[in-house]
Amino acid sequence: MTKEKVTPKDKSSGAVASIISEEIALLKLLFLSSGIPIVLAFAFWILLVNSSVQACAIFDRPGLYWLWPPNLMYYPLLLSSNYSHSEVCLFLAINCVLSTLFMLWLAWRIRHEITRTPHYFEPGFLYISLFIFVLSVLSASVNFKVYSSHFNFSLAAPMSLNIVKSFILITGFYLSLGAILAKGVRYFRFQQYVNRI
């Protein structure tokens, strides 16, 4: 029985396959873990829809709006809009809760990246993440429009539609920020790993 020779090409293709399977496992983990803040915030929304007075009691404090900084820009315009005070409180509360949950997810994401072994660095989704990050920052800095809009927040739309848009915006912001910071941590740790070899 003859042994097959393992060539450097075989080794490199095995390493590439290992990297790809590791990245796929990481993407699955991130996809599942990022769903947790969304599900919890959605449950919070369902709870507060019927008791929006509680949302106002908890979140009708401008000091809490920094949890999602664009709230500071939205608040004055929403107060002078046709939305009820409880709808405004609900919108701001959902933003604060979802943003806070994603801040916790972001801390976990960075910690997870720090504890991984940095055998390689691949930019991967970095450019897409940068694009989504810039797009979400620009979108968050645009205030409510008076007219109906498919993409921007609109004073002519029901508040529930604006909350759904906010869910998408906040999720895109934190997922892309998490990817960018994680790639930065991985690059830094990979450089340290290479220098030790």
JSON list of N, CA and C in Angstrom, two decimals, residues 6-72:
[
{"chain": "A", "resi": 6, "resn": "VAL", "atom": "N", "xyz": [1.64, 14.48, 0.45]},
{"chain": "A", "resi": 6, "resn": "VAL", "atom": "CA", "xyz": [0.89, 15.70, 0.69]},
{"chain": "A", "resi": 6, "resn": "VAL", "atom": "C", "xyz": [1.74, 16.86, 0.21]},
{"chain": "A", "resi": 7, "resn": "THR", "atom": "N", "xyz": [1.26, 17.54, -0.80]},
{"chain": "A", "resi": 7, "resn": "THR", "atom": "CA", "xyz": [2.01, 18.64, -1.39]},
{"chain": "A", "resi": 7, "resn": "THR", "atom": "C", "xyz": [1.68, 19.94, -0.67]},
{"chain": "A", "resi": 8, "resn": "PRO", "atom": "N", "xyz": [2.56, 20.98, -0.81]},
{"chain": "A", "resi": 8, "resn": "PRO", "atom": "CA", "xyz": [2.25, 22.28, -0.22]},
{"chain": "A", "resi": 8, "resn": "PRO", "atom": "C", "xyz": [0.91, 22.84, -0.71]},
{"chain": "A", "resi": 9, "resn": "LYS", "atom": "N", "xyz": [0.58, 22.50, -1.96]},
{"chain": "A", "resi": 9, "resn": "LYS", "atom": "CA", "xyz": [-0.70, 22.99, -2.51]},
{"chain": "A", "resi": 9, "resn": "LYS", "atom": "C", "xyz": [-1.87, 22.38, -1.74]},
{"chain": "A", "resi": 10, "resn": "ASP", "atom": "N", "xyz": [-1.76, 21.09, -1.41]},
{"chain": "A", "resi": 10, "resn": "ASP", "atom": "CA", "xyz": [-2.80, 20.42, -0.62]},
{"chain": "A", "resi": 10, "resn": "ASP", "atom": "C", "xyz": [-2.92, 21.05, 0.76]},
{"chain": "A", "resi": 11, "resn": "LYS", "atom": "N", "xyz": [-1.77, 21.35, 1.36]},
{"chain": "A", "resi": 11, "resn": "LYS", "atom": "CA", "xyz": [-1.78, 21.98, 2.68]},
{"chain": "A", "resi": 11, "resn": "LYS", "atom": "C", "xyz": [-2.45, 23.34, 2.64]},
{"chain": "A", "resi": 12, "resn": "SER", "atom": "N", "xyz": [-2.13, 24.14, 1.61]},
{"chain": "A", "resi": 12, "resn": "SER", "atom": "CA", "xyz": [-2.71, 25.48, 1.52]},
{"chain": "A", "resi": 12, "resn": "SER", "atom": "C", "xyz": [-4.20, 25.41, 1.24]},
{"chain": "A", "resi": 13, "resn": "SER", "atom": "N", "xyz": [-4.64, 24.46, 0.41]},
{"chain": "A", "resi": 13, "resn": "SER", "atom": "CA", "xyz": [-6.07, 24.36, 0.15]},
{"chain": "A", "resi": 13, "resn": "SER", "atom": "C", "xyz": [-6.80, 23.87, 1.40]},
{"chain": "A", "resi": 14, "resn": "GLY", "atom": "N", "xyz": [-6.14, 23.02, 2.21]},
{"chain": "A", "resi": 14, "resn": "GLY", "atom": "CA", "xyz": [-6.73, 22.60, 3.48]},
{"chain": "A", "resi": 14, "resn": "GLY", "atom": "C", "xyz": [-6.85, 23.77, 4.45]},
{"chain": "A", "resi": 15, "resn": "ALA", "atom": "N", "xyz": [-5.83, 24.63, 4.45]},
{"chain": "A", "resi": 15, "resn": "ALA", "atom": "CA", "xyz": [-5.87, 25.81, 5.32]},
{"chain": "A", "resi": 15, "resn": "ALA", "atom": "C", "xyz": [-6.97, 26.76, 4.90]},
{"chain": "A", "resi": 16, "resn": "VAL", "atom": "N", "xyz": [-7.14, 26.93, 3.58]},
{"chain": "A", "resi": 16, "resn": "VAL", "atom": "CA", "xyz": [-8.20, 27.81, 3.07]},
{"chain": "A", "resi": 16, "resn": "VAL", "atom": "C", "xyz": [-9.57, 27.26, 3.44]},
{"chain": "A", "resi": 17, "resn": "ALA", "atom": "N", "xyz": [-9.73, 25.94, 3.29]},
{"chain": "A", "resi": 17, "resn": "ALA", "atom": "CA", "xyz": [-11.01, 25.31, 3.64]},
{"chain": "A", "resi": 17, "resn": "ALA", "atom": "C", "xyz": [-11.29, 25.47, 5.13]},
{"chain": "A", "resi": 18, "resn": "SER", "atom": "N", "xyz": [-10.25, 25.38, 5.95]},
{"chain": "A", "resi": 18, "resn": "SER", "atom": "CA", "xyz": [-10.40, 25.56, 7.40]},
{"chain": "A", "resi": 18, "resn": "SER", "atom": "C", "xyz": [-10.83, 26.99, 7.73]},
{"chain": "A", "resi": 19, "resn": "ILE", "atom": "N", "xyz": [-10.20, 27.95, 7.06]},
{"chain": "A", "resi": 19, "resn": "ILE", "atom": "CA", "xyz": [-10.54, 29.36, 7.28]},
{"chain": "A", "resi": 19, "resn": "ILE", "atom": "C", "xyz": [-11.98, 29.63, 6.86]},
{"chain": "A", "resi": 20, "resn": "ILE", "atom": "N", "xyz": [-12.37, 29.09, 5.72]},
{"chain": "A", "resi": 20, "resn": "ILE", "atom": "CA", "xyz": [-13.74, 29.30, 5.23]},
{"chain": "A", "resi": 20, "resn": "ILE", "atom": "C", "xyz": [-14.76, 28.69, 6.19]},
{"chain": "A", "resi": 21, "resn": "SER", "atom": "N", "xyz": [-14.49, 27.47, 6.66]},
{"chain": "A", "resi": 21, "resn": "SER", "atom": "CA", "xyz": [-15.45, 26.85, 7.59]},
{"chain": "A", "resi": 21, "resn": "SER", "atom": "C", "xyz": [-15.50, 27.60, 8.91]},
{"chain": "A", "resi": 22, "resn": "GLU", "atom": "N", "xyz": [-14.36, 28.15, 9.35]},
{"chain": "A", "resi": 22, "resn": "GLU", "atom": "CA", "xyz": [-14.35, 28.95, 10.58]},
{"chain": "A", "resi": 22, "resn": "GLU", "atom": "C", "xyz": [-15.15, 30.24, 10.40]},
{"chain": "A", "resi": 23, "resn": "GLU", "atom": "N", "xyz": [-15.00, 30.88, 9.24]},
{"chain": "A", "resi": 23, "resn": "GLU", "atom": "CA", "xyz": [-15.75, 32.11, 8.96]},
{"chain": "A", "resi": 23, "resn": "GLU", "atom": "C", "xyz": [-17.25, 31.84, 8.87]},
{"chain": "A", "resi": 24, "resn": "ILE", "atom": "N", "xyz": [-17.62, 30.72, 8.26]},
{"chain": "A", "resi": 24, "resn": "ILE", "atom": "CA", "xyz": [-19.04, 30.37, 8.16]},
{"chain": "A", "resi": 24, "resn": "ILE", "atom": "C", "xyz": [-19.62, 30.11, 9.55]},
{"chain": "A", "resi": 25, "resn": "ALA", "atom": "N", "xyz": [-18.87, 29.41, 10.40]},
{"chain": "A", "resi": 25, "resn": "ALA", "atom": "CA", "xyz": [-19.33, 29.17, 11.77]},
{"chain": "A", "resi": 25, "resn": "ALA", "atom": "C", "xyz": [-19.48, 30.48, 12.53]},
{"chain": "A", "resi": 26, "resn": "LEU", "atom": "N", "xyz": [-18.55, 31.41, 12.32]},
{"chain": "A", "resi": 26, "resn": "LEU", "atom": "CA", "xyz": [-18.62, 32.71, 12.98]},
{"chain": "A", "resi": 26, "resn": "LEU", "atom": "C", "xyz": [-19.84, 33.50, 12.49]},
{"chain": "A", "resi": 27, "resn": "LEU", "atom": "N", "xyz": [-20.09, 33.48, 11.18]},
{"chain": "A", "resi": 27, "resn": "LEU", "atom": "CA", "xyz": [-21.25, 34.18, 10.63]},
{"chain": "A", "resi": 27, "resn": "LEU", "atom": "C", "xyz": [-22.55, 33.62, 11.19]},
{"chain": "A", "resi": 28, "resn": "LYS", "atom": "N", "xyz": [-22.63, 32.30, 11.34]},
{"chain": "A", "resi": 28, "resn": "LYS", "atom": "CA", "xyz": [-23.83, 31.70, 11.93]},
{"chain": "A", "resi": 28, "resn": "LYS", "atom": "C", "xyz": [-24.01, 32.18, 13.36]},
{"chain": "A", "resi": 29, "resn": "LEU", "atom": "N", "xyz": [-22.91, 32.17, 14.13]},
{"chain": "A", "resi": 29, "resn": "LEU", "atom": "CA", "xyz": [-22.97, 32.62, 15.52]},
{"chain": "A", "resi": 29, "resn": "LEU", "atom": "C", "xyz": [-23.41, 34.08, 15.60]},
{"chain": "A", "resi": 30, "resn": "LEU", "atom": "N", "xyz": [-22.85, 34.93, 14.75]},
{"chain": "A", "resi": 30, "resn": "LEU", "atom": "CA", "xyz": [-23.19, 36.35, 14.76]},
{"chain": "A", "resi": 30, "resn": "LEU", "atom": "C", "xyz": [-24.64, 36.57, 14.35]},
{"chain": "A", "resi": 31, "resn": "PHE", "atom": "N", "xyz": [-25.08, 35.81, 13.35]},
{"chain": "A", "resi": 31, "resn": "PHE", "atom": "CA", "xyz": [-26.47, 35.93, 12.90]},
{"chain": "A", "resi": 31, "resn": "PHE", "atom": "C", "xyz": [-27.43, 35.58, 14.03]},
{"chain": "A", "resi": 32, "resn": "LEU", "atom": "N", "xyz": [-27.18, 34.46, 14.70]},
{"chain": "A", "resi": 32, "resn": "LEU", "atom": "CA", "xyz": [-28.06, 34.04, 15.80]},
{"chain": "A", "resi": 32, "resn": "LEU", "atom": "C", "xyz": [-27.98, 34.99, 16.99]},
{"chain": "A", "resi": 33, "resn": "SER", "atom": "N", "xyz": [-26.76, 35.40, 17.34]},
{"chain": "A", "resi": 33, "resn": "SER", "atom": "CA", "xyz": [-26.61, 36.28, 18.51]},
{"chain": "A", "resi": 33, "resn": "SER", "atom": "C", "xyz": [-27.18, 37.67, 18.26]},
{"chain": "A", "resi": 34, "resn": "SER", "atom": "N", "xyz": [-27.08, 38.17, 17.02]},
{"chain": "A", "resi": 34, "resn": "SER", "atom": "CA", "xyz": [-27.62, 39.51, 16.74]},
{"chain": "A", "resi": 34, "resn": "SER", "atom": "C", "xyz": [-29.14, 39.50, 16.73]},
{"chain": "A", "resi": 35, "resn": "GLY", "atom": "N", "xyz": [-29.74, 38.33, 16.61]},
{"chain": "A", "resi": 35, "resn": "GLY", "atom": "CA", "xyz": [-31.20, 38.25, 16.66]},
{"chain": "A", "resi": 35, "resn": "GLY", "atom": "C", "xyz": [-31.74, 38.47, 18.07]},
{"chain": "A", "resi": 36, "resn": "ILE", "atom": "N", "xyz": [-30.92, 38.22, 19.07]},
{"chain": "A", "resi": 36, "resn": "ILE", "atom": "CA", "xyz": [-31.37, 38.35, 20.46]},
{"chain": "A", "resi": 36, "resn": "ILE", "atom": "C", "xyz": [-31.80, 39.79, 20.78]},
{"chain": "A", "resi": 37, "resn": "PRO", "atom": "N", "xyz": [-30.99, 40.82, 20.50]},
{"chain": "A", "resi": 37, "resn": "PRO", "atom": "CA", "xyz": [-31.46, 42.19, 20.76]},
{"chain": "A", "resi": 37, "resn": "PRO", "atom": "C", "xyz": [-32.73, 42.55, 19.99]},
{"chain": "A", "resi": 38, "resn": "ILE", "atom": "N", "xyz": [-32.82, 42.07, 18.76]},
{"chain": "A", "resi": 38, "resn": "ILE", "atom": "CA", "xyz": [-34.00, 42.38, 17.94]},
{"chain": "A", "resi": 38, "resn": "ILE", "atom": "C", "xyz": [-35.25, 41.76, 18.54]},
{"chain": "A", "resi": 39, "resn": "VAL", "atom": "N", "xyz": [-35.16, 40.49, 18.92]},
{"chain": "A", "resi": 39, "resn": "VAL", "atom": "CA", "xyz": [-36.33, 39.80, 19.50]},
{"chain": "A", "resi": 39, "resn": "VAL", "atom": "C", "xyz": [-36.73, 40.43, 20.83]},
{"chain": "A", "resi": 40, "resn": "LEU", "atom": "N", "xyz": [-35.74, 40.74, 21.68]},
{"chain": "A", "resi": 40, "resn": "LEU", "atom": "CA", "xyz": [-36.05, 41.36, 22.98]},
{"chain": "A", "resi": 40, "resn": "LEU", "atom": "C", "xyz": [-36.68, 42.75, 22.80]},
{"chain": "A", "resi": 41, "resn": "ALA", "atom": "N", "xyz": [-36.14, 43.53, 21.88]},
{"chain": "A", "resi": 41, "resn": "ALA", "atom": "CA", "xyz": [-36.70, 44.87, 21.65]},
{"chain": "A", "resi": 41, "resn": "ALA", "atom": "C", "xyz": [-38.10, 44.77, 21.05]},
{"chain": "A", "resi": 42, "resn": "PHE", "atom": "N", "xyz": [-38.32, 43.79, 20.17]},
{"chain": "A", "resi": 42, "resn": "PHE", "atom": "CA", "xyz": [-39.65, 43.60, 19.59]},
{"chain": "A", "resi": 42, "resn": "PHE", "atom": "C", "xyz": [-40.64, 43.20, 20.68]},
{"chain": "A", "resi": 43, "resn": "ALA", "atom": "N", "xyz": [-40.23, 42.32, 21.60]},
{"chain": "A", "resi": 43, "resn": "ALA", "atom": "CA", "xyz": [-41.09, 41.93, 22.73]},
{"chain": "A", "resi": 43, "resn": "ALA", "atom": "C", "xyz": [-41.39, 43.14, 23.61]},
{"chain": "A", "resi": 44, "resn": "PHE", "atom": "N", "xyz": [-40.38, 43.98, 23.82]},
{"chain": "A", "resi": 44, "resn": "PHE", "atom": "CA", "xyz": [-40.56, 45.20, 24.60]},
{"chain": "A", "resi": 44, "resn": "PHE", "atom": "C", "xyz": [-41.58, 46.12, 23.91]},
{"chain": "A", "resi": 45, "resn": "TRP", "atom": "N", "xyz": [-41.49, 46.23, 22.60]},
{"chain": "A", "resi": 45, "resn": "TRP", "atom": "CA", "xyz": [-42.42, 47.03, 21.82]},
{"chain": "A", "resi": 45, "resn": "TRP", "atom": "C", "xyz": [-43.84, 46.51, 22.00]},
{"chain": "A", "resi": 46, "resn": "ILE", "atom": "N", "xyz": [-44.03, 45.20, 21.88]},
{"chain": "A", "resi": 46, "resn": "ILE", "atom": "CA", "xyz": [-45.36, 44.60, 22.04]},
{"chain": "A", "resi": 46, "resn": "ILE", "atom": "C", "xyz": [-45.91, 44.89, 23.44]},
{"chain": "A", "resi": 47, "resn": "LEU", "atom": "N", "xyz": [-45.05, 44.78, 24.46]},
{"chain": "A", "resi": 47, "resn": "LEU", "atom": "CA", "xyz": [-45.50, 45.06, 25.83]},
{"chain": "A", "resi": 47, "resn": "LEU", "atom": "C", "xyz": [-45.90, 46.51, 26.01]},
{"chain": "A", "resi": 48, "resn": "LEU", "atom": "N", "xyz": [-45.13, 47.43, 25.40]},
{"chain": "A", "resi": 48, "resn": "LEU", "atom": "CA", "xyz": [-45.39, 48.85, 25.61]},
{"chain": "A", "resi": 48, "resn": "LEU", "atom": "C", "xyz": [-46.51, 49.42, 24.73]},
{"chain": "A", "resi": 49, "resn": "VAL", "atom": "N", "xyz": [-46.86, 48.72, 23.66]},
{"chain": "A", "resi": 49, "resn": "VAL", "atom": "CA", "xyz": [-47.93, 49.23, 22.79]},
{"chain": "A", "resi": 49, "resn": "VAL", "atom": "C", "xyz": [-49.22, 49.40, 23.59]},
{"chain": "A", "resi": 50, "resn": "ASN", "atom": "N", "xyz": [-49.51, 48.43, 24.44]},
{"chain": "A", "resi": 50, "resn": "ASN", "atom": "CA", "xyz": [-50.74, 48.49, 25.23]},
{"chain": "A", "resi": 50, "resn": "ASN", "atom": "C", "xyz": [-50.62, 49.37, 26.46]},
{"chain": "A", "resi": 51, "resn": "SER", "atom": "N", "xyz": [-49.41, 49.67, 26.87]},
{"chain": "A", "resi": 51, "resn": "SER", "atom": "CA", "xyz": [-49.22, 50.51, 28.06]},
{"chain": "A", "resi": 51, "resn": "SER", "atom": "C", "xyz": [-48.16, 51.56, 27.78]},
{"chain": "A", "resi": 52, "resn": "SER", "atom": "N", "xyz": [-48.43, 52.40, 26.79]},
{"chain": "A", "resi": 52, "resn": "SER", "atom": "CA", "xyz": [-47.45, 53.42, 26.40]},
{"chain": "A", "resi": 52, "resn": "SER", "atom": "C", "xyz": [-47.23, 54.46, 27.49]},
{"chain": "A", "resi": 53, "resn": "VAL", "atom": "N", "xyz": [-48.13, 54.50, 28.49]},
{"chain": "A", "resi": 53, "resn": "VAL", "atom": "CA", "xyz": [-47.93, 55.40, 29.62]},
{"chain": "A", "resi": 53, "resn": "VAL", "atom": "C", "xyz": [-46.64, 55.01, 30.35]},
{"chain": "A", "resi": 54, "resn": "GLN", "atom": "N", "xyz": [-46.37, 53.70, 30.44]},
{"chain": "A", "resi": 54, "resn": "GLN", "atom": "CA", "xyz": [-45.14, 53.26, 31.10]},
{"chain": "A", "resi": 54, "resn": "GLN", "atom": "C", "xyz": [-43.91, 53.69, 30.31]},
{"chain": "A", "resi": 55, "resn": "ALA", "atom": "N", "xyz": [-44.01, 53.65, 28.97]},
{"chain": "A", "resi": 55, "resn": "ALA", "atom": "CA", "xyz": [-42.89, 54.12, 28.14]},
{"chain": "A", "resi": 55, "resn": "ALA", "atom": "C", "xyz": [-42.59, 55.57, 28.45]},
{"chain": "A", "resi": 56, "resn": "CYS", "atom": "N", "xyz": [-43.64, 56.38, 28.60]},
{"chain": "A", "resi": 56, "resn": "CYS", "atom": "CA", "xyz": [-43.43, 57.80, 28.91]},
{"chain": "A", "resi": 56, "resn": "CYS", "atom": "C", "xyz": [-42.85, 57.98, 30.31]},
{"chain": "A", "resi": 57, "resn": "ALA", "atom": "N", "xyz": [-43.33, 57.16, 31.23]},
{"chain": "A", "resi": 57, "resn": "ALA", "atom": "CA", "xyz": [-42.82, 57.28, 32.61]},
{"chain": "A", "resi": 57, "resn": "ALA", "atom": "C", "xyz": [-41.34, 56.95, 32.68]},
{"chain": "A", "resi": 58, "resn": "ILE", "atom": "N", "xyz": [-40.92, 55.97, 31.89]},
{"chain": "A", "resi": 58, "resn": "ILE", "atom": "CA", "xyz": [-39.51, 55.54, 31.93]},
{"chain": "A", "resi": 58, "resn": "ILE", "atom": "C", "xyz": [-38.63, 56.43, 31.07]},
{"chain": "A", "resi": 59, "resn": "PHE", "atom": "N", "xyz": [-39.06, 56.72, 29.84]},
{"chain": "A", "resi": 59, "resn": "PHE", "atom": "CA", "xyz": [-38.16, 57.31, 28.85]},
{"chain": "A", "resi": 59, "resn": "PHE", "atom": "C", "xyz": [-38.42, 58.78, 28.54]},
{"chain": "A", "resi": 60, "resn": "ASP", "atom": "N", "xyz": [-39.36, 59.41, 29.21]},
{"chain": "A", "resi": 60, "resn": "ASP", "atom": "CA", "xyz": [-39.60, 60.82, 28.92]},
{"chain": "A", "resi": 60, "resn": "ASP", "atom": "C", "xyz": [-38.61, 61.68, 29.70]},
{"chain": "A", "resi": 61, "resn": "ARG", "atom": "N", "xyz": [-37.35, 61.36, 29.53]},
{"chain": "A", "resi": 61, "resn": "ARG", "atom": "CA", "xyz": [-36.26, 62.09, 30.17]},
{"chain": "A", "resi": 61, "resn": "ARG", "atom": "C", "xyz": [-35.17, 62.30, 29.12]},
{"chain": "A", "resi": 62, "resn": "PRO", "atom": "N", "xyz": [-34.94, 63.52, 28.70]},
{"chain": "A", "resi": 62, "resn": "PRO", "atom": "CA", "xyz": [-33.92, 63.75, 27.66]},
{"chain": "A", "resi": 62, "resn": "PRO", "atom": "C", "xyz": [-32.55, 63.19, 28.01]},
{"chain": "A", "resi": 63, "resn": "GLY", "atom": "N", "xyz": [-32.26, 62.99, 29.30]},
{"chain": "A", "resi": 63, "resn": "GLY", "atom": "CA", "xyz": [-30.97, 62.41, 29.69]},
{"chain": "A", "resi": 63, "resn": "GLY", "atom": "C", "xyz": [-30.79, 60.99, 29.20]},
{"chain": "A", "resi": 64, "resn": "LEU", "atom": "N", "xyz": [-31.90, 60.28, 28.95]},
{"chain": "A", "resi": 64, "resn": "LEU", "atom": "CA", "xyz": [-31.81, 58.90, 28.47]},
{"chain": "A", "resi": 64, "resn": "LEU", "atom": "C", "xyz": [-31.71, 58.82, 26.94]},
{"chain": "A", "resi": 65, "resn": "TYR", "atom": "N", "xyz": [-31.96, 59.92, 26.26]},
{"chain": "A", "resi": 65, "resn": "TYR", "atom": "CA", "xyz": [-31.99, 59.88, 24.80]},
{"chain": "A", "resi": 65, "resn": "TYR", "atom": "C", "xyz": [-30.60, 59.63, 24.20]},
{"chain": "A", "resi": 66, "resn": "TRP", "atom": "N", "xyz": [-29.55, 59.88, 24.98]},
{"chain": "A", "resi": 66, "resn": "TRP", "atom": "CA", "xyz": [-28.19, 59.66, 24.46]},
{"chain": "A", "resi": 66, "resn": "TRP", "atom": "C", "xyz": [-27.95, 58.18, 24.19]},
{"chain": "A", "resi": 67, "resn": "LEU", "atom": "N", "xyz": [-28.81, 57.28, 24.72]},
{"chain": "A", "resi": 67, "resn": "LEU", "atom": "CA", "xyz": [-28.65, 55.85, 24.44]},
{"chain": "A", "resi": 67, "resn": "LEU", "atom": "C", "xyz": [-28.74, 55.58, 22.94]},
{"chain": "A", "resi": 68, "resn": "TRP", "atom": "N", "xyz": [-29.48, 56.41, 22.23]},
{"chain": "A", "resi": 68, "resn": "TRP", "atom": "CA", "xyz": [-29.46, 56.43, 20.75]},
{"chain": "A", "resi": 68, "resn": "TRP", "atom": "C", "xyz": [-29.40, 57.92, 20.39]},
{"chain": "A", "resi": 69, "resn": "PRO", "atom": "N", "xyz": [-28.20, 58.49, 20.22]},
{"chain": "A", "resi": 69, "resn": "PRO", "atom": "CA", "xyz": [-28.03, 59.93, 20.08]},
{"chain": "A", "resi": 69, "resn": "PRO", "atom": "C", "xyz": [-28.94, 60.65, 19.07]},
{"chain": "A", "resi": 70, "resn": "PRO", "atom": "N", "xyz": [-29.32, 60.04, 17.94]},
{"chain": "A", "resi": 70, "resn": "PRO", "atom": "CA", "xyz": [-30.24, 60.76, 17.05]},
{"chain": "A", "resi": 70, "resn": "PRO", "atom": "C", "xyz": [-31.58, 61.13, 17.70]},
{"chain": "A", "resi": 71, "resn": "ASN", "atom": "N", "xyz": [-31.94, 60.45, 18.80]},
{"chain": "A", "resi": 71, "resn": "ASN", "atom": "CA", "xyz": [-33.17, 60.82, 19.52]},
{"chain": "A", "resi": 71, "resn": "ASN", "atom": "C", "xyz": [-33.16, 62.29, 19.92]},
{"chain": "A", "resi": 72, "resn": "LEU", "atom": "N", "xyz": [-31.97, 62.81, 20.24]},
{"chain": "A", "resi": 72, "resn": "LEU", "atom": "CA", "xyz": [-31.86, 64.21, 20.65]},
{"chain": "A", "resi": 72, "resn": "LEU", "atom": "C", "xyz": [-32.28, 65.14, 19.52]}
]
